[in-house]
Short mmCIF file of C-alpha atoms in Angstrom, two decimals:
data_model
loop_
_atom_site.label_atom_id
_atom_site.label_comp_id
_atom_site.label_asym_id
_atom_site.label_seq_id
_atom_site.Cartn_x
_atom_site.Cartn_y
_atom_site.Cartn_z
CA UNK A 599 3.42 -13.33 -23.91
CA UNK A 600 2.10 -15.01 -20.92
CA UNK A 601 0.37 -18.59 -20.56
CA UNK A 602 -2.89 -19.02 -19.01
CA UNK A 603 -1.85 -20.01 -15.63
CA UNK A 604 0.39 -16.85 -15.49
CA UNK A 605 -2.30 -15.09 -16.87
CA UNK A 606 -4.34 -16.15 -14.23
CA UNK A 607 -2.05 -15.33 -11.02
CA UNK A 608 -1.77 -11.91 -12.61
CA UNK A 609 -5.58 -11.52 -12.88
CA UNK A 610 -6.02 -12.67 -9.14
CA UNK A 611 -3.42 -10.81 -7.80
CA UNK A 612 -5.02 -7.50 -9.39
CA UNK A 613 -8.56 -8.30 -8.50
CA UNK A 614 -7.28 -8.62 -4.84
CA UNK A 615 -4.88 -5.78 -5.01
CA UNK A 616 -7.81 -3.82 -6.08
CA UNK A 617 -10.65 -4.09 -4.11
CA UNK A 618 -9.35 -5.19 -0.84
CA UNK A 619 -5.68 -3.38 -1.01
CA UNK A 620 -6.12 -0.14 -2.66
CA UNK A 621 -8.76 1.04 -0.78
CA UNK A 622 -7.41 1.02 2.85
CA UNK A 623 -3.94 1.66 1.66
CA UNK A 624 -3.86 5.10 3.68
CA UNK A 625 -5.78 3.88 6.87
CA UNK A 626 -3.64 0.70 6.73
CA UNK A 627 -0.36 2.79 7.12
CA UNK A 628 -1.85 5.17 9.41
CA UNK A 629 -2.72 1.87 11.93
CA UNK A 630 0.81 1.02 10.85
CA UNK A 631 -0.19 -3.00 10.71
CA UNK A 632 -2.15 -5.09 8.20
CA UNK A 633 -5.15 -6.68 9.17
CA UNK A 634 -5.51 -10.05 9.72
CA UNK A 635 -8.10 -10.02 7.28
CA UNK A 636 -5.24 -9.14 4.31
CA UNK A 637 -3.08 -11.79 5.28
CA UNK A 638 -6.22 -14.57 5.20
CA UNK A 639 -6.77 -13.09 1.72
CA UNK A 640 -3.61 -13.59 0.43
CA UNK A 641 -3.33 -16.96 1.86
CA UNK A 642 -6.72 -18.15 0.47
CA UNK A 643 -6.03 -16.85 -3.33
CA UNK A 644 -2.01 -18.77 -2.97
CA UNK A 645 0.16 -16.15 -2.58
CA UNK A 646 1.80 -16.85 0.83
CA UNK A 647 3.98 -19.92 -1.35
CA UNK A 648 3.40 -19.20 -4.70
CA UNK A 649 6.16 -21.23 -6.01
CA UNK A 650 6.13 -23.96 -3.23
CA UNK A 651 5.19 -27.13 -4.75
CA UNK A 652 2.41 -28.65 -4.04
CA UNK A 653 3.55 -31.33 -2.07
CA UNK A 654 4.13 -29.32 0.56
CA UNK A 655 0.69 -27.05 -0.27
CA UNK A 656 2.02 -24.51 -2.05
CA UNK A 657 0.67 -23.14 -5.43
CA UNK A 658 3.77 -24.79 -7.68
CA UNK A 659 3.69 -21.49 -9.70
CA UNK A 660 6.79 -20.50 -11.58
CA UNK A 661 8.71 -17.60 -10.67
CA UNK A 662 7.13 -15.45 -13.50
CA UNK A 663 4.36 -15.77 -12.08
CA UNK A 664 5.51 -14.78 -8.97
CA UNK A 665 7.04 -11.73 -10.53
CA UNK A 666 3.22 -10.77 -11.92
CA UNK A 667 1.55 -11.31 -8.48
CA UNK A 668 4.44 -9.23 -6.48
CA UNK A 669 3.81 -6.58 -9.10
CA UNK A 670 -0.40 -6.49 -8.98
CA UNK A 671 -0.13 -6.57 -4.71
CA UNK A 672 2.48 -4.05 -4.71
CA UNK A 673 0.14 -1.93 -7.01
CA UNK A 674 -1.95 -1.56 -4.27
CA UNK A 675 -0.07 -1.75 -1.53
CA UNK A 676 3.93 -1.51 -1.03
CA UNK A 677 3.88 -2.32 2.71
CA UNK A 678 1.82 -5.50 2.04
CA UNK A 679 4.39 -6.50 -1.17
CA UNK A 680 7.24 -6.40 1.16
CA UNK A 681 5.72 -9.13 3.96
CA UNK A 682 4.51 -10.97 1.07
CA UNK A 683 7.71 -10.86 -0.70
CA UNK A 684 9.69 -12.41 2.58
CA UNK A 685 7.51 -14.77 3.58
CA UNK A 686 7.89 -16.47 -0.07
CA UNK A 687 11.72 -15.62 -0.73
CA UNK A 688 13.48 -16.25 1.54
CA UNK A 689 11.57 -17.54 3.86
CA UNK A 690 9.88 -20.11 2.36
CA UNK A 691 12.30 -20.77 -0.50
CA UNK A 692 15.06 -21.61 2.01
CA UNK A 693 12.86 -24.01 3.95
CA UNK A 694 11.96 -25.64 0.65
CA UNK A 695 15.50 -25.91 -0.35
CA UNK A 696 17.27 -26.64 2.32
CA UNK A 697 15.23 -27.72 5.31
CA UNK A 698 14.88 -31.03 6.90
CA UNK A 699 11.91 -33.11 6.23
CA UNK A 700 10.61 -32.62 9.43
CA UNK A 701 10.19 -28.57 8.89
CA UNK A 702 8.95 -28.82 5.83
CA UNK A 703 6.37 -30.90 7.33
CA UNK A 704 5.68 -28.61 10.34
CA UNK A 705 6.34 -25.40 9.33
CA UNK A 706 6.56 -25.01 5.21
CA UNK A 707 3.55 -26.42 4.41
CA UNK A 708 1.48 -24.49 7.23
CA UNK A 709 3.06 -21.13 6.06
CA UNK A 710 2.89 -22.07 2.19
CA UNK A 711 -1.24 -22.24 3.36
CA UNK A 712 -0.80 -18.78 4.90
CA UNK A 713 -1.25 -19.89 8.22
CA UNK A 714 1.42 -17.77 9.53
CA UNK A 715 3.93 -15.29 8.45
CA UNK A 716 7.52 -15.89 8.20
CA UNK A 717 10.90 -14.07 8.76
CA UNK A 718 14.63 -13.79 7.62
CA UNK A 719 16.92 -12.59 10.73
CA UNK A 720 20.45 -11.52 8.76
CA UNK A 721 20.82 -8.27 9.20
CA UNK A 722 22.51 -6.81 12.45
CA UNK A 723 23.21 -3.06 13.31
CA UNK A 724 26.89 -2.85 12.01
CA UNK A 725 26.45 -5.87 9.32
CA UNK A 726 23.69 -4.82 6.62
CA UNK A 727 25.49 -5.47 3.20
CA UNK A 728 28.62 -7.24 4.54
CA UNK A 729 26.63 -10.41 5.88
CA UNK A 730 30.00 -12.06 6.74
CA UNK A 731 30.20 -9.54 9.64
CA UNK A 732 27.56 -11.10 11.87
CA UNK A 733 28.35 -11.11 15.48
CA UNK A 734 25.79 -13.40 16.39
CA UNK A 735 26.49 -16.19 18.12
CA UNK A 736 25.32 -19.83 18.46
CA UNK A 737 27.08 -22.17 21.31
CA UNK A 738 26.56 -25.90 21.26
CA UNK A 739 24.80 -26.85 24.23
CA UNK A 740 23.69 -30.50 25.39
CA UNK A 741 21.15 -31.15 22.50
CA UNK A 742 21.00 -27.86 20.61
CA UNK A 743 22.24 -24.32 20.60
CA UNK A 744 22.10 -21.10 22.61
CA UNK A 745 21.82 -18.40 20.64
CA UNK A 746 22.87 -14.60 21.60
CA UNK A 747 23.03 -11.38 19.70
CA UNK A 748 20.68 -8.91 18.06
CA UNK A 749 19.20 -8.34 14.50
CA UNK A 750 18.12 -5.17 12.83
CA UNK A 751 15.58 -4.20 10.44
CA UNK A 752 14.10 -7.15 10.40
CA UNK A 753 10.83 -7.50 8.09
CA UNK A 754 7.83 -8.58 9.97
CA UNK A 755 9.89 -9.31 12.96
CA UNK A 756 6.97 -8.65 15.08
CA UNK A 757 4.02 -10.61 13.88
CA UNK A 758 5.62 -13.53 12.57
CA UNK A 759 5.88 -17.22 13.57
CA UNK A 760 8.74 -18.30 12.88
CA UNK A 761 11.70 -16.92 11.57
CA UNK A 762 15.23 -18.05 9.85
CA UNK A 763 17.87 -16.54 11.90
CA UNK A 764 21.42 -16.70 10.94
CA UNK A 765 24.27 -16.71 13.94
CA UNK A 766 28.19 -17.55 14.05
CA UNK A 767 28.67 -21.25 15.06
CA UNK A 768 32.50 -20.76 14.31
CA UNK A 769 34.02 -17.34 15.15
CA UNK A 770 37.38 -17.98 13.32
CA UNK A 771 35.93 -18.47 10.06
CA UNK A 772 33.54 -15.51 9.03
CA UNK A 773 31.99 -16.93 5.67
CA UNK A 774 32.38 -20.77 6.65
CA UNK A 775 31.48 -20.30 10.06
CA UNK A 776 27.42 -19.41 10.06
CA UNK A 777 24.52 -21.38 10.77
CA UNK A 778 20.78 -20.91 10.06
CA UNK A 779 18.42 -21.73 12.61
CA UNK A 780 14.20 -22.30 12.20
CA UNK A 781 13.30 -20.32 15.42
CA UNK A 782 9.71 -20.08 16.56
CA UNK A 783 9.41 -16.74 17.86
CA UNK A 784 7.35 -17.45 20.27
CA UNK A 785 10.86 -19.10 22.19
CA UNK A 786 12.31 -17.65 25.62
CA UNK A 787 14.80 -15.47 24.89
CA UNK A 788 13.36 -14.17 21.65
CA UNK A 789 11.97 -10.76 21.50
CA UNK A 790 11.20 -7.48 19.54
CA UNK A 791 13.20 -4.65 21.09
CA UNK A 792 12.17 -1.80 18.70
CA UNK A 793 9.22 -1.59 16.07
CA UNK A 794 10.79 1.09 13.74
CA UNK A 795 9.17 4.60 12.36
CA UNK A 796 9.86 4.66 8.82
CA UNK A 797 9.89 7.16 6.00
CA UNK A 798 7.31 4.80 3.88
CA UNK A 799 5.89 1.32 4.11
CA UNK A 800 4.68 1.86 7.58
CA UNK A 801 2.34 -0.90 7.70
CA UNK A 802 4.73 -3.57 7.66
CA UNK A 803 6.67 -3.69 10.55
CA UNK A 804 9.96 -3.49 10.66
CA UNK A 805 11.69 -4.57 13.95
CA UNK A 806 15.13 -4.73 15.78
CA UNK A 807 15.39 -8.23 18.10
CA UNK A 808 17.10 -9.45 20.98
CA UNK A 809 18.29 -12.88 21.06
CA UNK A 810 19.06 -13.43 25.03
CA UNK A 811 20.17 -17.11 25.61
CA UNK A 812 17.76 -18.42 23.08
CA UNK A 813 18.46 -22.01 23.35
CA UNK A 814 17.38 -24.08 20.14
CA UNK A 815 17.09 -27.97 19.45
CA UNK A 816 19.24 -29.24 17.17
CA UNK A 817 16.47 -30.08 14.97
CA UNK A 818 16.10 -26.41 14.10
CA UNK A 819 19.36 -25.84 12.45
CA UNK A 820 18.66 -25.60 8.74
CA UNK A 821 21.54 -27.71 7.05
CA UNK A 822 24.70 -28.60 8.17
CA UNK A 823 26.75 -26.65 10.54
CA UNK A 824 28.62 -23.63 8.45
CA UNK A 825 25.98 -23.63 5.64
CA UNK A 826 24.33 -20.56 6.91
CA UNK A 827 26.12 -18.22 4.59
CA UNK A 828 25.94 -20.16 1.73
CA UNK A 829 22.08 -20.42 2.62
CA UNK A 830 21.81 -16.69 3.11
CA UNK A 831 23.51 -16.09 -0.59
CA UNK A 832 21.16 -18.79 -2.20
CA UNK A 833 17.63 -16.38 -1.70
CA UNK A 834 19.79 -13.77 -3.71
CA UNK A 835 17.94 -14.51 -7.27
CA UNK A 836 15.05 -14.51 -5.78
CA UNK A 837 14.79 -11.97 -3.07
CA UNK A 838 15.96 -9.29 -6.14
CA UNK A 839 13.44 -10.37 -7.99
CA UNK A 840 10.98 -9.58 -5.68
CA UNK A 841 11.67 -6.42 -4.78
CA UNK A 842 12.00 -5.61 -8.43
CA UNK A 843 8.84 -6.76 -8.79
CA UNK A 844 7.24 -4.41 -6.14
CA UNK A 845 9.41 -1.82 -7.36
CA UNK A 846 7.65 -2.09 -10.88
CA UNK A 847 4.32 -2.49 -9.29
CA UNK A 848 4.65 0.79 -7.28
CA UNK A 849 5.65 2.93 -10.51
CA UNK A 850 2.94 1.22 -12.09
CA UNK A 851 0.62 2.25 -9.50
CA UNK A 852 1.83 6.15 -9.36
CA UNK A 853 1.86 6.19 -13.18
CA UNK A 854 -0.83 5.24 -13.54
CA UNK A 855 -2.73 7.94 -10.67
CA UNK A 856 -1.07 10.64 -12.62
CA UNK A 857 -2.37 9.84 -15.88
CA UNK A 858 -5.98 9.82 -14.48
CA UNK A 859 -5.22 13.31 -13.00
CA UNK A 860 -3.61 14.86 -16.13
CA UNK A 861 -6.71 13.63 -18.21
CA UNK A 862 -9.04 14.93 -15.91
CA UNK A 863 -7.58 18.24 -14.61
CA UNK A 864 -7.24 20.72 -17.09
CA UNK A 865 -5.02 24.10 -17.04
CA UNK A 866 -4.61 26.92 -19.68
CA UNK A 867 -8.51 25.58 -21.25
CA UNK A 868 -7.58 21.87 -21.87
CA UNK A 869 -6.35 18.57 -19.89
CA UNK A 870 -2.51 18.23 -18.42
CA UNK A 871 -2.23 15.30 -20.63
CA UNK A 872 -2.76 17.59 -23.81
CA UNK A 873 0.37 19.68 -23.07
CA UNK A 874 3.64 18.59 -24.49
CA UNK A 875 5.70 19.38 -21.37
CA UNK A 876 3.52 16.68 -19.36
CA UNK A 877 2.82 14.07 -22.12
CA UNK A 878 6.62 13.93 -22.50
CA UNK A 879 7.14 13.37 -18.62
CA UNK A 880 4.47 10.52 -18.61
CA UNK A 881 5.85 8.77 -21.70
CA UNK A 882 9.08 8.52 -20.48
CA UNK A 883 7.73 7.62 -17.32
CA UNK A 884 5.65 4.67 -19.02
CA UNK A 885 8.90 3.81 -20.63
CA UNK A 886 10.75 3.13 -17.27
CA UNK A 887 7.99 0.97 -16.16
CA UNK A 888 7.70 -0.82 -18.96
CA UNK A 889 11.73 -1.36 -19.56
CA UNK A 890 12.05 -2.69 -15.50
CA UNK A 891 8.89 -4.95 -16.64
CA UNK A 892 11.00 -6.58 -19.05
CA UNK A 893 13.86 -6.71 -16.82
CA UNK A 894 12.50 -8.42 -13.86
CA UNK A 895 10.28 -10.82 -16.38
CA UNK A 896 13.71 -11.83 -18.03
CA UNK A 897 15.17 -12.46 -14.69
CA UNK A 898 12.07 -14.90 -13.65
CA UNK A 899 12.48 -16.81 -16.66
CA UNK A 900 15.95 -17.40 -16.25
CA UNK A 901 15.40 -18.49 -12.70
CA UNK A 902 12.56 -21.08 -14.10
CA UNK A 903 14.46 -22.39 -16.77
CA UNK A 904 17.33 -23.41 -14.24
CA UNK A 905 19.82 -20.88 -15.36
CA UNK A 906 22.05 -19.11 -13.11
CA UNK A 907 20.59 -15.51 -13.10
CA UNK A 908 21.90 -13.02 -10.17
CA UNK A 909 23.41 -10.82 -12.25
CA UNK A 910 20.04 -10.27 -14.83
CA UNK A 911 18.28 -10.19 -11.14
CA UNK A 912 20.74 -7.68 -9.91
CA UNK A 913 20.20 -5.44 -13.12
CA UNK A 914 16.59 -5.97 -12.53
CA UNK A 915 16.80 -5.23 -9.27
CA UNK A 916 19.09 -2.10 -9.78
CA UNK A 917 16.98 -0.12 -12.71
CA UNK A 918 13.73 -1.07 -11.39
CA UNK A 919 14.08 0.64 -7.94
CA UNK A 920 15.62 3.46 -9.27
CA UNK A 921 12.95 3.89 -11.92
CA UNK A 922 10.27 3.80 -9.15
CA UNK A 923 11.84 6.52 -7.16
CA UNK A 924 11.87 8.72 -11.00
CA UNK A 925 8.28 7.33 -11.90
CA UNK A 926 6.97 8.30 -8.43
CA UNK A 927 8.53 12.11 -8.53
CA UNK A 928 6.75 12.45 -11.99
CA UNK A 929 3.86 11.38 -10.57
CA UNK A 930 4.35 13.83 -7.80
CA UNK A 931 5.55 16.54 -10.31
CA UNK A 932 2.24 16.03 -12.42
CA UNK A 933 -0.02 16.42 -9.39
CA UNK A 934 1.63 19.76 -8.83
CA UNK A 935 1.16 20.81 -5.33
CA UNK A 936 -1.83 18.27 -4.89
CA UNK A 937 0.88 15.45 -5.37
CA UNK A 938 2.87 16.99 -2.00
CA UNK A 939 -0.04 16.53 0.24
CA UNK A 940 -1.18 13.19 1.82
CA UNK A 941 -4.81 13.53 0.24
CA UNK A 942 -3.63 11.79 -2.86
CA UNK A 943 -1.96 8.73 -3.32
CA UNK A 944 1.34 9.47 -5.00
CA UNK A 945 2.74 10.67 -1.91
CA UNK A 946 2.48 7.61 -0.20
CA UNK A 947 3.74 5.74 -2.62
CA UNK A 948 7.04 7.84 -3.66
CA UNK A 949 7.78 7.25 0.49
CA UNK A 950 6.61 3.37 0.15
CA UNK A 951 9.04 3.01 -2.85
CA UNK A 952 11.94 4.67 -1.57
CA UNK A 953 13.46 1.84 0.42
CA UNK A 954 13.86 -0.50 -2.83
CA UNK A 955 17.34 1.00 -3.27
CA UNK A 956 18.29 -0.05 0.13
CA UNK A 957 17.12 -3.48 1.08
CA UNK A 958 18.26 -6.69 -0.34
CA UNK A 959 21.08 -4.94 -1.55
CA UNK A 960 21.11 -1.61 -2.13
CA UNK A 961 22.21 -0.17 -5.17
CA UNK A 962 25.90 0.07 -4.68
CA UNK A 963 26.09 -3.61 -4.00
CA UNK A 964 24.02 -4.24 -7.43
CA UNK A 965 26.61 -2.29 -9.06
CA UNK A 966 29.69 -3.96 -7.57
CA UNK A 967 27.67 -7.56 -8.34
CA UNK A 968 27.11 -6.39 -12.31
CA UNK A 969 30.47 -4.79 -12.06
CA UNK A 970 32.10 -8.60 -11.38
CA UNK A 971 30.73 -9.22 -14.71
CA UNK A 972 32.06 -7.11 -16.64
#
C-alpha cells in the first residue's frame, strides 16, 4: 500500500542495491572501506538526504520512503546502510532542524547532494547509553570554543567532512549543560585515534577521536548554548527507524539466500524446501521479516504524519534487530555447514546484523523506553 513516489525510491534503491552493492559486498569488507564510487552512486540516485527538502537539495521524500530505501541498500550491503543511515539521521536531520541558516547553506545542502559524508560525535568510552555522562568539554574562548575530550565508536569518523559533535559547555548541569558543535574535520586538533576491527560491518569505519584544543567559531555551535542534549534526543525517531530499517533489509537479504539454497539443494532425493522441518524454519522466518516490515513502516508513518512516535520506533527498533539476528541463524542453519563458511553470503550478513541490538540504543534501553509506557 505504497504511492508511486514511494514506489519509486523502493525500486531505485533495489536496482542500486543490486547491481552495484551486492556484488562486491565481500571484497568491499575485505578492503574494509567503500569506494568512492558507492558513495557517488548513492548521492546521484538521492539517498544521501532523502527527506531533506528541496530547498536545501535534498529529495523531500517522506520518511516511509526512507524506511524502503534503508531497507533495499541494506539488502545488499549492511556496512553501506549504516553510513547511509547517519549521514541522513542524524546528521542531516539535525542540521535541517536546528542549524543556522548559514550551515544549512554551506554544509546541508552540499551533503544532502552527497558531496560529502557526515558524522554524529556522542558517544564517549564510559558514556554510550547514558548520553548525559559526556565528559567532553567546550570552553568559551574570544570568539568561539575550545573543545577537548574524546569520542568512541564513532560511525564514519574517518572519512567524513564534517561532523556534529556534542561537548559539556556547563559542567554543573549534566542534561542542561551540552552543546552541539558543526566541526569540519579537517580542523587542528581533530583526529582519528583508532579505526576499529569489528565482528561485522567492516566496511564502514568505525573510529575513536581525539579532540585536542579544537578551537571552534561561534558560528558552529548548532542552537543555543545547552541545547545539545535536547538536540541529541530529537534524532531518536529517526535514527531507530533507520536501523530498523537495515535490520529488516538484512533478514530480508539472508532469507531470502536461504530460500534459493533450499530450492536448489536437495537431500534425502528432493529439495530442502520440500521437507517440513525446513519449510517450517523459513516460514517463520518470512514471518519475522514481514512483522518488523510492518513495524518500522508504522513507525515512518507516524513520524510523517507529525505524530509523536519513539515509542512505535523503539518497538520497531527492538523486534526488528532481534528478528535479524533469528532470521540470519536460520539462514545459517539452512545452509548447514556451507552457511558457517565465508564462501556464502549468510555469514557475512548474520556478523553485519549483529550490531543492530547495540547501537542507537541497544535493546535494554528500547525496553526501559516501551517500559515508560506501560
Amino acid at each position: 500500500m505504497l504511492t508511486q513516489d514511494q514506489e519509486l525510491v523502493a525500486d531505485t534503491a533495489r536496482r542500486f542495491s543490486r547491481e552495484v552493492l551486492l556484488p562486491g559486498a565481500a571484497a568491499r569488507e575485505a578492503a574494509r572501506t567503500i569506494e568512492p564510487d558507492v558513495i557517488r552512486g548513492l548521492a546521484e540516485i538521492g539517498l544521501l538526504g532523502v527527506t531533506v527538502s528541496t530547498d536545501y537539495d535534498g529529495a523531500g521524500a517522506d520518511y516511509v520512503s526512507y524506511a524502503l530505501a534503508l531497507m533495499a541498500i541494506a539488502e545488499g550491503d549492511g556496512a553501506v546502510s549504516t553510513m547511509m543511515s547517519v549521514h541522513n539521521a542524524p546528521f542531516c536531520a539535525i542540521l535541517e532542524r536546528y542549524g543556522s541558516e548559514e550551515q544549512k547553506q554551506q554544509v546541508l545542502k552540499p551533503a544532502a547532494r552527497g558531496e560529502f559524508i557526515g558524522a554524529f560525535a556522542l558517544t564517549e568510552s564510559h558514556a554510550g547509553s547514558d548520553a548525559s555522562a559526556i565528559r567532553t568539554r567546550a570552553v568559551r574562548k574570544e570568539g568561539g570554543y575550545l573543545i577537548n575530550g574524546s569520542k568512541q565508536f564513532i560511525t564514519s569518523g574517518h572519512i567524513a567532512r564534517y561532523a556534529v559533535v556534542f561537548a559539556v559547555t556547563d559542567p554543573e548541569n549534566p542534561k542542561r549543560g551540552i552543546t552541539a558543535f558543526l566541526v569540519p574535520t579537517g580542523s587542528p586538533g581533530y583526529s582519528v585515534t583508532k579505526t576499529e576491527h569489528k565482528l561485522g560491518q567492516k566496511a564502514s569505519d568505525t573510529c575513536s577521536l581525539a579532540l585536542d584544543d579544537l578551537f571552534v567559531p561561534e558560528s558552529t555551535r548548532i542552537g543555543a548554548e545547552g541545547d545539545g542534549y535536547r538536540i541529541a534526543l530529537s534524532s531518536l525517531e529517526a535514527g531507530r527507524i533507520g536501523i530498523a530499517s537495515q535490520s529488516v533489509g538484512m533478514a530480508q537479504a539472508a532469507l531470502g539466500h536461504a530460500i534459493h539454497y533450499a530450492r536448489e539443494r536437495e537431500a534425502f532425493g528432493k529439495p530442502l524446501i520440500e521437507h517440513q522441518a525446513v519449510s517450517f524454519r523459513l516460514a517463520d522466518a518470512k514471518t519475522r521479516v514481514e512483522a518488523a516490515r510492518q513495524l518500522v513502516l508504522s513507525a515512518a508513518r507516524m513520524k510523517d504524519a507529525g505524530v509523536a512516535c519513539l515509542e512505535q520506533a523503539c518497538m520497531a527498533k527492538l523486534f526488528a534487530s532481534e528478528a535479524a539476528e533469528a532470521v540470519c541463524s536460520t539462514a545459517i542453519q539452512t545452509f548447514g555447514g556451507y552457511g558457517y563458511v565465508e564462501d556464502f553470503p549468510v555469514e557475512r550478513i548474520y556478523r553485519d546484523a549483529r550490531v543492530c541490538q547495540i547501537y542507537e540504543g541497544t535493546s535494554d534501553i528500547q525496553r526501559i523506553i516501551i517500559g515508560r509506557g506501560l
